[in-house]
Structure formats: C-alpha cells, structure tokens
C-alpha cells in the first residue's frame, strides 16, 4: 500500500549546501518493479541532479543471512570450482562493488537489474555475479576478494539496520531529508508517478525547481548504458513512437543495440 509519512531526521545527515536534499532509496535489487523505479530516478537525476544526493539502501528480506555469508566465505580457493547460489548473494555483490567506489557500485547495480529484468541467467549464483562484475568494468580480482570479505557482508547488514531504523516496511520506499537537521524527513512508501516525487522536491526546497536541459541521446547512453524506449520518451518528453523511431536511427548508425523484451524494447550502448 502506498503511503507518505513524516519521520525524524537521521542521526548523522550527510547533505551539503551544494545539494540541499538527501534522498535515500530503499530497494530489493531482485524485485521485478525495480526497473520502473529506476526510470523515475533517472528522470529525476537528468532534470534535477543539482538539488539532491542519492543513496541506495538494499532492503532484501532474508532470514538466513548469516548462513549465506558463511557459505560465501567458505569457498575461498575453490572459487572457480564451486558455484554457490543464494538470494543474499546479489546484495553482497553490490556491496563488494561499492568498495571500488560509489560509481562502480552504481554501475554494478544497474547491470544486475538489467539481468533481473531480462531474466538472462540466475543472478543468485556466484558465477553470474562475477560475469556482471566483468560487464560493469570492475577490477575482477579485487571484486572476488571483496565479495568473500566480511566487509561486504557487514555493509549489507548495515543497510538492513538503516532499513529498520527508518522503519521502512515496504520496498521501494523513498526518504527525503533537507539540509536543516532539525526538520523531519518525508518517507514515501510504494510506487507513485514521477510528478509526485517532483512535487515533493519542490516543496522541500520551498521554491520553483529549475529543470536542467537533457543531454544528447549519445551522452544519455554513455551515462546509463541501457535504457528502455519508455525511459527515453519520458526523459525527452516525446511519444514512445517518436523515441522508437529516433533509437532505430541510432541503431542503423551502429551506436546502440536493440534488445527485445516482452512487448517493449531495451536499447544498449554499443
């Protein structure tokens, strides 16, 4: 059920004057609705990135986290021979990727969600998660070491603690905080339209939002690598038919590849 709720400010806010809003996004990386949420986040970033910082918090509900972590750490030298599979592993893999930097972690999360959307392979398996790391251009040796480390599993446990502390019971959820630490945050549980999140930003800033000019299609794909026709249409405020036509031109120019997905299409930077 969708809800909007006022909540106390976090104990250690990290907002800066240059970006007065801090946005926590609570997600389950394996949830099928993650791609729809991603489209909203990307449009907010393209239009209003100057106003907010973004932090993803992994909120997978798992009863056997400790057991799974023990299985990850028990393989060590047998990495290539034993392919462990468990629902906790994707979240730990994202945290391992983040140890190479925030951008690396974000690239990994986006690629993981692409695999989930296309149902390409078993994303709960160690071998697939390593393949995703390669496609996300991570340092593979470092990723393998971090994936097996206690640091990555503890980072995921920290996300679960944040989820509990902010009383997040539904994913996806957004929690907005402004730069005034005395002000309460605003928690938005469930899926809403893009316009709702845009309005919340405007109200928290107490002023008119200045929308940035969207980048060229080429720059957009360099930034996000894989986008749906619907996403492109939404970002440029054009119809899906127009977006599809323009993307086909880019495909003929060998700038993007097309991936058929159910009744829609995904486009990937070539």
CSV table of N, CA and C in Angstrom, one decimal, residues 61-195:
chain,number,residue,atom,x,y,z
A,61,UNK,N,14.7,-8.9,2.2
A,61,UNK,CA,14.3,-9.6,3.5
A,61,UNK,C,14.8,-11.0,3.4
A,62,UNK,N,15.7,-11.3,4.3
A,62,UNK,CA,16.4,-12.6,4.3
A,62,UNK,C,16.5,-13.2,5.7
A,63,UNK,N,16.0,-14.4,5.9
A,63,UNK,CA,16.0,-15.0,7.2
A,63,UNK,C,17.3,-15.7,7.5
A,64,UNK,N,18.0,-16.0,6.4
A,64,UNK,CA,19.3,-16.8,6.6
A,64,UNK,C,20.5,-16.1,6.2
A,65,UNK,N,20.6,-14.8,6.5
A,65,UNK,CA,21.7,-14.0,6.1
A,65,UNK,C,23.1,-14.6,6.6
A,66,UNK,N,23.1,-14.9,7.8
A,66,UNK,CA,24.4,-15.4,8.4
A,66,UNK,C,24.8,-16.7,7.8
A,67,UNK,N,23.9,-17.6,7.5
A,67,UNK,CA,24.2,-18.9,6.9
A,67,UNK,C,24.8,-18.6,5.5
A,68,UNK,N,24.1,-17.7,4.8
A,68,UNK,CA,24.6,-17.4,3.4
A,68,UNK,C,26.0,-16.8,3.4
A,69,UNK,N,26.3,-15.9,4.3
A,69,UNK,CA,27.6,-15.3,4.4
A,69,UNK,C,28.6,-16.4,4.7
A,70,UNK,N,28.3,-17.3,5.6
A,70,UNK,CA,29.3,-18.4,5.9
A,70,UNK,C,29.6,-19.2,4.6
A,71,UNK,N,28.5,-19.4,3.8
A,71,UNK,CA,28.7,-20.2,2.6
A,71,UNK,C,29.6,-19.5,1.6
A,72,UNK,N,29.4,-18.1,1.5
A,72,UNK,CA,30.3,-17.3,0.7
A,72,UNK,C,31.7,-17.4,1.1
A,73,UNK,N,32.0,-17.3,2.4
A,73,UNK,CA,33.4,-17.2,2.9
A,73,UNK,C,34.0,-18.6,3.0
A,74,UNK,N,33.3,-19.7,2.8
A,74,UNK,CA,33.8,-21.0,3.0
A,74,UNK,C,34.5,-21.5,1.7
A,75,UNK,N,34.2,-20.8,0.6
A,75,UNK,CA,34.7,-21.4,-0.7
A,75,UNK,C,36.2,-21.0,-0.9
A,76,UNK,N,36.5,-19.7,-0.7
A,76,UNK,CA,37.9,-19.2,-0.9
A,76,UNK,C,38.6,-19.7,-2.1
A,77,UNK,N,39.5,-20.6,-2.0
A,77,UNK,CA,40.3,-21.1,-3.1
A,77,UNK,C,39.5,-21.9,-4.1
A,78,UNK,N,38.4,-22.4,-3.7
A,78,UNK,CA,37.6,-23.2,-4.6
A,78,UNK,C,36.6,-22.3,-5.4
A,79,UNK,N,36.9,-21.0,-5.5
A,79,UNK,CA,36.0,-20.1,-6.2
A,79,UNK,C,35.6,-20.6,-7.5
A,80,UNK,N,36.5,-21.0,-8.3
A,80,UNK,CA,36.2,-21.4,-9.7
A,80,UNK,C,35.5,-22.7,-9.8
A,81,UNK,N,35.6,-23.5,-8.7
A,81,UNK,CA,35.0,-24.9,-8.8
A,81,UNK,C,33.6,-25.0,-8.2
A,82,UNK,N,33.3,-24.2,-7.2
A,82,UNK,CA,32.0,-24.3,-6.6
A,82,UNK,C,31.2,-23.1,-6.9
A,83,UNK,N,30.0,-23.2,-7.4
A,83,UNK,CA,29.1,-22.1,-7.7
A,83,UNK,C,28.0,-22.1,-6.7
A,84,UNK,N,28.2,-21.2,-5.7
A,84,UNK,CA,27.1,-21.1,-4.7
A,84,UNK,C,26.0,-20.2,-5.2
A,85,UNK,N,24.8,-20.5,-4.8
A,85,UNK,CA,23.6,-19.8,-5.2
A,85,UNK,C,22.7,-19.5,-4.0
A,86,UNK,N,22.4,-18.2,-3.8
A,86,UNK,CA,21.5,-17.8,-2.6
A,86,UNK,C,21.0,-16.4,-2.9
A,87,UNK,N,19.8,-16.1,-2.4
A,87,UNK,CA,19.2,-14.8,-2.7
A,87,UNK,C,20.0,-13.6,-2.0
A,88,UNK,N,20.8,-13.9,-1.0
A,88,UNK,CA,21.6,-12.9,-0.4
A,88,UNK,C,22.8,-12.4,-1.3
A,89,UNK,N,23.2,-13.3,-2.1
A,89,UNK,CA,24.5,-13.0,-2.8
A,89,UNK,C,24.5,-11.8,-3.7
A,90,UNK,N,23.4,-11.5,-4.4
A,90,UNK,CA,23.4,-10.2,-5.2
A,90,UNK,C,23.6,-9.0,-4.4
A,91,UNK,N,23.0,-8.9,-3.2
A,91,UNK,CA,23.1,-7.8,-2.4
A,91,UNK,C,24.6,-7.6,-1.8
A,92,UNK,N,25.2,-8.7,-1.5
A,92,UNK,CA,26.6,-8.7,-1.0
A,92,UNK,C,27.5,-8.3,-2.2
A,93,UNK,N,27.1,-8.8,-3.4
A,93,UNK,CA,27.9,-8.4,-4.6
A,93,UNK,C,27.9,-6.9,-4.8
A,94,UNK,N,26.7,-6.3,-4.7
A,94,UNK,CA,26.6,-4.9,-4.9
A,94,UNK,C,27.5,-4.1,-3.9
A,95,UNK,N,27.5,-4.6,-2.6
A,95,UNK,CA,28.3,-4.0,-1.6
A,95,UNK,C,29.8,-4.2,-1.9
A,96,UNK,N,30.2,-5.4,-2.4
A,96,UNK,CA,31.5,-5.6,-2.8
A,96,UNK,C,31.9,-4.7,-3.9
A,97,UNK,N,31.0,-4.4,-4.9
A,97,UNK,CA,31.3,-3.5,-6.0
A,97,UNK,C,31.5,-2.1,-5.4
A,98,UNK,N,30.7,-1.7,-4.4
A,98,UNK,CA,30.8,-0.3,-3.9
A,98,UNK,C,32.1,-0.1,-3.2
A,99,UNK,N,32.8,-1.1,-2.8
A,99,UNK,CA,34.1,-0.9,-2.2
A,99,UNK,C,35.2,-0.4,-3.2
A,100,UNK,N,34.8,-0.5,-4.5
A,100,UNK,CA,35.6,0.1,-5.6
A,100,UNK,C,35.2,1.5,-5.9
A,101,UNK,N,34.2,2.1,-5.1
A,101,UNK,CA,33.8,3.4,-5.3
A,101,UNK,C,32.3,3.5,-5.6
A,102,UNK,N,31.7,4.6,-5.3
A,102,UNK,CA,30.2,4.7,-5.4
A,102,UNK,C,29.8,4.5,-6.9
A,103,UNK,N,30.5,5.1,-7.8
A,103,UNK,CA,30.1,4.9,-9.3
A,103,UNK,C,30.2,3.5,-9.7
A,104,UNK,N,31.2,2.7,-9.2
A,104,UNK,CA,31.4,1.3,-9.5
A,104,UNK,C,30.2,0.5,-9.0
A,105,UNK,N,29.8,0.9,-7.8
A,105,UNK,CA,28.7,0.2,-7.2
A,105,UNK,C,27.4,0.5,-7.9
A,106,UNK,N,27.2,1.7,-8.4
A,106,UNK,CA,26.0,2.1,-9.1
A,106,UNK,C,26.0,1.3,-10.5
A,107,UNK,N,27.1,1.3,-11.1
A,107,UNK,CA,27.2,0.6,-12.4
A,107,UNK,C,26.8,-0.9,-12.2
A,108,UNK,N,27.3,-1.5,-11.2
A,108,UNK,CA,27.1,-2.9,-10.9
A,108,UNK,C,25.6,-3.1,-10.6
A,109,UNK,N,25.0,-2.2,-9.8
A,109,UNK,CA,23.6,-2.4,-9.5
A,109,UNK,C,22.7,-2.2,-10.8
A,110,UNK,N,23.0,-1.3,-11.6
A,110,UNK,CA,22.3,-1.1,-12.9
A,110,UNK,C,22.4,-2.4,-13.8
A,111,UNK,N,23.6,-2.9,-13.9
A,111,UNK,CA,23.8,-4.1,-14.7
A,111,UNK,C,23.1,-5.3,-14.1
A,112,UNK,N,23.1,-5.4,-12.8
A,112,UNK,CA,22.4,-6.5,-12.1
A,112,UNK,C,20.9,-6.4,-12.4
A,113,UNK,N,20.3,-5.2,-12.3
A,113,UNK,CA,18.9,-5.0,-12.5
A,113,UNK,C,18.5,-5.3,-14.0
A,114,UNK,N,19.5,-5.1,-14.9
A,114,UNK,CA,19.2,-5.4,-16.3
A,114,UNK,C,19.2,-6.9,-16.4
A,115,UNK,N,20.0,-7.7,-15.8
A,115,UNK,CA,20.0,-9.1,-15.8
A,115,UNK,C,18.7,-9.6,-15.2
A,116,UNK,N,18.2,-9.0,-14.1
A,116,UNK,CA,16.9,-9.4,-13.5
A,116,UNK,C,15.8,-9.2,-14.5
A,117,UNK,N,15.8,-8.0,-15.1
A,117,UNK,CA,14.7,-7.7,-16.0
A,117,UNK,C,14.6,-8.6,-17.2
A,118,UNK,N,15.7,-8.9,-17.7
A,118,UNK,CA,15.7,-9.8,-18.9
A,118,UNK,C,15.7,-11.3,-18.6
A,119,UNK,N,15.8,-11.6,-17.3
A,119,UNK,CA,15.9,-13.0,-16.9
A,119,UNK,C,16.9,-13.8,-17.6
A,120,UNK,N,18.1,-13.2,-17.8
A,120,UNK,CA,19.1,-13.7,-18.6
A,120,UNK,C,19.7,-15.0,-18.0
A,121,UNK,N,20.1,-14.9,-16.7
A,121,UNK,CA,20.7,-16.0,-16.0
A,121,UNK,C,20.3,-16.0,-14.6
A,122,UNK,N,20.7,-16.9,-13.8
A,122,UNK,CA,20.4,-17.0,-12.4
A,122,UNK,C,21.3,-16.0,-11.7
A,123,UNK,N,20.8,-14.8,-11.3
A,123,UNK,CA,21.5,-13.8,-10.7
A,123,UNK,C,21.8,-14.1,-9.2
A,124,UNK,N,21.3,-15.2,-8.7
A,124,UNK,CA,21.6,-15.5,-7.3
A,124,UNK,C,22.9,-16.4,-7.3
A,125,UNK,N,23.5,-16.7,-8.4
A,125,UNK,CA,24.6,-17.6,-8.4
A,125,UNK,C,25.9,-16.7,-8.5
A,126,UNK,N,26.9,-17.3,-7.8
A,126,UNK,CA,28.3,-16.6,-7.8
A,126,UNK,C,28.8,-16.4,-9.2
A,127,UNK,N,28.7,-17.4,-10.1
A,127,UNK,CA,29.3,-17.3,-11.4
A,127,UNK,C,28.7,-16.1,-12.2
A,128,UNK,N,27.3,-16.0,-12.1
A,128,UNK,CA,26.7,-14.9,-12.8
A,128,UNK,C,27.0,-13.5,-12.2
A,129,UNK,N,27.2,-13.5,-10.9
A,129,UNK,CA,27.5,-12.2,-10.3
A,129,UNK,C,29.0,-11.8,-10.7
A,130,UNK,N,29.8,-12.8,-10.9
A,130,UNK,CA,31.2,-12.5,-11.4
A,130,UNK,C,31.1,-12.0,-12.8
A,131,UNK,N,30.2,-12.6,-13.6
A,131,UNK,CA,30.1,-12.1,-15.0
A,131,UNK,C,29.6,-10.7,-15.1
A,132,UNK,N,28.6,-10.4,-14.2
A,132,UNK,CA,28.1,-9.0,-14.1
A,132,UNK,C,29.2,-8.0,-13.7
A,133,UNK,N,30.1,-8.4,-12.8
A,133,UNK,CA,31.2,-7.6,-12.5
A,133,UNK,C,32.1,-7.3,-13.7
A,134,UNK,N,32.3,-8.3,-14.5
A,134,UNK,CA,33.2,-8.1,-15.7
A,134,UNK,C,32.5,-7.1,-16.6
A,135,UNK,N,31.2,-7.2,-16.8
A,135,UNK,CA,30.4,-6.3,-17.7
A,135,UNK,C,30.3,-4.9,-17.2
A,136,UNK,N,30.4,-4.8,-15.8
A,136,UNK,CA,30.4,-3.5,-15.2
A,136,UNK,C,31.8,-2.8,-15.2
A,137,UNK,N,32.8,-3.5,-15.8
A,137,UNK,CA,34.1,-3.0,-15.8
A,137,UNK,C,34.8,-2.8,-14.5
A,138,UNK,N,34.5,-3.7,-13.6
A,138,UNK,CA,35.2,-3.7,-12.3
A,138,UNK,C,36.5,-4.4,-12.3
A,139,UNK,N,37.3,-4.1,-11.3
A,139,UNK,CA,38.6,-4.9,-11.1
A,139,UNK,C,38.2,-6.2,-10.6
A,140,UNK,N,38.3,-7.3,-11.4
A,140,UNK,CA,37.7,-8.6,-11.1
A,140,UNK,C,38.4,-9.2,-9.9
A,141,UNK,N,39.7,-9.1,-9.9
A,141,UNK,CA,40.4,-9.7,-8.7
A,141,UNK,C,40.0,-9.1,-7.4
A,142,UNK,N,39.9,-7.7,-7.4
A,142,UNK,CA,39.5,-7.0,-6.2
A,142,UNK,C,38.1,-7.4,-5.9
A,143,UNK,N,37.2,-7.5,-6.9
A,143,UNK,CA,35.8,-7.8,-6.6
A,143,UNK,C,35.7,-9.2,-6.0
A,144,UNK,N,36.5,-10.2,-6.5
A,144,UNK,CA,36.4,-11.5,-5.9
A,144,UNK,C,36.9,-11.5,-4.4
A,145,UNK,N,37.9,-10.8,-4.2
A,145,UNK,CA,38.4,-10.7,-2.8
A,145,UNK,C,37.4,-10.0,-1.9
A,146,UNK,N,36.8,-8.9,-2.4
A,146,UNK,CA,35.8,-8.2,-1.6
A,146,UNK,C,34.5,-8.9,-1.4
A,147,UNK,N,34.1,-9.7,-2.4
A,147,UNK,CA,32.9,-10.5,-2.4
A,147,UNK,C,33.0,-11.5,-1.3
A,148,UNK,N,34.2,-12.0,-1.0
A,148,UNK,CA,34.4,-13.1,0.0
A,148,UNK,C,34.7,-12.5,1.4
A,149,UNK,N,34.8,-11.1,1.5
A,149,UNK,CA,35.2,-10.5,2.7
A,149,UNK,C,34.0,-10.2,3.6
A,150,UNK,N,34.4,-10.1,4.9
A,150,UNK,CA,33.4,-9.8,5.9
A,150,UNK,C,32.9,-8.3,5.7
A,151,UNK,N,33.8,-7.5,5.1
A,151,UNK,CA,33.4,-6.1,5.0
A,151,UNK,C,32.2,-5.9,4.1
A,152,UNK,N,32.1,-6.7,3.0
A,152,UNK,CA,30.9,-6.6,2.1
A,152,UNK,C,29.7,-7.0,2.8
A,153,UNK,N,29.7,-8.2,3.5
A,153,UNK,CA,28.5,-8.7,4.2
A,153,UNK,C,28.1,-7.7,5.3
A,154,UNK,N,29.1,-7.1,6.0
A,154,UNK,CA,28.8,-6.2,7.1
A,154,UNK,C,28.1,-4.9,6.5
A,155,UNK,N,28.6,-4.5,5.3
A,155,UNK,CA,28.0,-3.3,4.7
A,155,UNK,C,26.5,-3.6,4.3
A,156,UNK,N,26.2,-4.8,3.9
A,156,UNK,CA,24.8,-5.2,3.6
A,156,UNK,C,24.0,-5.2,4.9
A,157,UNK,N,24.6,-5.7,6.0
A,157,UNK,CA,23.9,-5.8,7.3
A,157,UNK,C,23.7,-4.3,7.7
A,158,UNK,N,24.6,-3.4,7.4
A,158,UNK,CA,24.4,-2.0,7.8
A,158,UNK,C,23.2,-1.4,7.1
A,159,UNK,N,23.0,-1.8,5.8
A,159,UNK,CA,21.8,-1.4,5.1
A,159,UNK,C,20.5,-1.9,5.7
A,160,UNK,N,20.6,-3.1,6.2
A,160,UNK,CA,19.4,-3.7,6.8
A,160,UNK,C,19.1,-2.9,8.1
A,161,UNK,N,20.2,-2.5,8.8
A,161,UNK,CA,20.0,-1.7,10.1
A,161,UNK,C,19.3,-0.4,9.8
A,162,UNK,N,19.8,0.3,8.7
A,162,UNK,CA,19.2,1.6,8.3
A,162,UNK,C,17.7,1.4,8.0
A,163,UNK,N,17.4,0.3,7.3
A,163,UNK,CA,16.0,0.0,7.0
A,163,UNK,C,15.2,-0.1,8.2
A,164,UNK,N,15.7,-0.8,9.2
A,164,UNK,CA,14.9,-0.9,10.5
A,164,UNK,C,14.8,0.4,11.2
A,165,UNK,N,15.9,1.1,11.3
A,165,UNK,CA,16.0,2.4,12.0
A,165,UNK,C,15.0,3.4,11.4
A,166,UNK,N,14.8,3.4,10.1
A,166,UNK,CA,13.9,4.3,9.4
A,166,UNK,C,12.5,3.7,9.3
A,167,UNK,N,12.3,2.6,9.9
A,167,UNK,CA,11.0,2.0,9.9
A,167,UNK,C,10.4,1.8,8.5
A,168,UNK,N,11.3,1.3,7.6
A,168,UNK,CA,10.9,1.1,6.2
A,168,UNK,C,10.4,-0.4,6.2
A,169,UNK,N,9.1,-0.5,5.8
A,169,UNK,CA,8.4,-1.8,5.8
A,169,UNK,C,8.1,-2.3,4.4
A,170,UNK,N,8.3,-1.4,3.4
A,170,UNK,CA,7.9,-1.7,2.1
A,170,UNK,C,8.9,-1.2,1.1
A,171,UNK,N,9.3,-2.0,0.1
A,171,UNK,CA,10.2,-1.6,-1.0
A,171,UNK,C,9.4,-1.6,-2.3
A,172,UNK,N,9.6,-0.6,-3.1
A,172,UNK,CA,10.5,0.5,-2.9
A,172,UNK,C,10.0,1.6,-2.0
A,173,UNK,N,10.9,2.3,-1.3
A,173,UNK,CA,10.5,3.5,-0.5
A,173,UNK,C,11.5,4.6,-0.7
A,174,UNK,N,11.1,5.8,-0.7
A,174,UNK,CA,12.0,7.0,-0.8
A,174,UNK,C,11.9,7.7,0.6
A,175,UNK,N,13.0,8.1,1.1
A,175,UNK,CA,13.0,9.0,2.2
A,175,UNK,C,13.8,10.3,1.9
A,176,UNK,N,13.2,11.4,2.0
A,176,UNK,CA,13.8,12.7,1.7
A,176,UNK,C,14.1,13.4,2.9
A,177,UNK,N,15.4,14.0,3.0
A,177,UNK,CA,15.8,14.9,4.1
A,177,UNK,C,16.3,16.2,3.4
A,178,UNK,N,16.0,17.3,4.1
A,178,UNK,CA,16.7,18.5,3.6
A,178,UNK,C,17.9,18.9,4.5
A,179,UNK,N,18.5,20.0,4.2
A,179,UNK,CA,19.8,20.4,4.9
A,179,UNK,C,19.6,20.8,6.3
A,180,UNK,N,18.4,21.1,6.7
A,180,UNK,CA,18.1,21.5,8.1
A,180,UNK,C,17.9,20.3,8.9
A,181,UNK,N,18.9,20.0,9.8
A,181,UNK,CA,18.9,18.8,10.6
A,181,UNK,C,17.7,18.7,11.6
A,182,UNK,N,17.1,19.9,11.9
A,182,UNK,CA,16.0,19.9,12.8
A,182,UNK,C,14.7,19.6,12.2
A,183,UNK,N,14.7,19.6,10.8
A,183,UNK,CA,13.4,19.3,10.1
A,183,UNK,C,13.3,17.8,10.0
A,184,UNK,N,12.0,17.3,10.0
A,184,UNK,CA,11.7,15.9,9.8
A,184,UNK,C,11.9,15.5,8.4
A,185,UNK,N,12.1,14.2,8.1
A,185,UNK,CA,12.2,13.7,6.8
A,185,UNK,C,10.8,13.4,6.3
A,186,UNK,N,10.7,13.0,5.0
A,186,UNK,CA,9.5,12.6,4.4
A,186,UNK,C,9.7,11.2,3.8
A,187,UNK,N,8.9,10.2,4.3
A,187,UNK,CA,9.0,8.8,3.8
A,187,UNK,C,7.9,8.6,2.8
A,188,UNK,N,8.2,8.1,1.6
A,188,UNK,CA,7.2,7.8,0.6
A,188,UNK,C,7.3,6.3,0.3
A,189,UNK,N,6.3,5.5,0.8
A,189,UNK,CA,6.4,4.1,0.6
A,189,UNK,C,5.5,3.7,-0.6
A,190,UNK,N,6.1,2.8,-1.5
A,190,UNK,CA,5.3,2.3,-2.6
A,190,UNK,C,5.7,3.1,-3.9
A,191,UNK,N,5.0,2.8,-4.9
A,191,UNK,CA,5.2,3.4,-6.2
A,191,UNK,C,4.3,4.5,-6.5
A,192,UNK,N,4.8,5.6,-6.9
A,192,UNK,CA,4.0,6.8,-7.3
A,192,UNK,C,4.5,7.2,-8.7
A,193,UNK,N,3.8,8.2,-9.3
A,193,UNK,CA,4.2,8.7,-10.6
A,193,UNK,C,5.3,9.7,-10.4
A,194,UNK,N,6.1,9.9,-11.4
A,194,UNK,CA,7.2,10.8,-11.4
A,194,UNK,C,6.8,12.2,-10.8
A,195,UNK,N,5.6,12.7,-11.2
A,195,UNK,CA,5.2,14.0,-10.8
A,195,UNK,C,5.1,14.2,-9.3
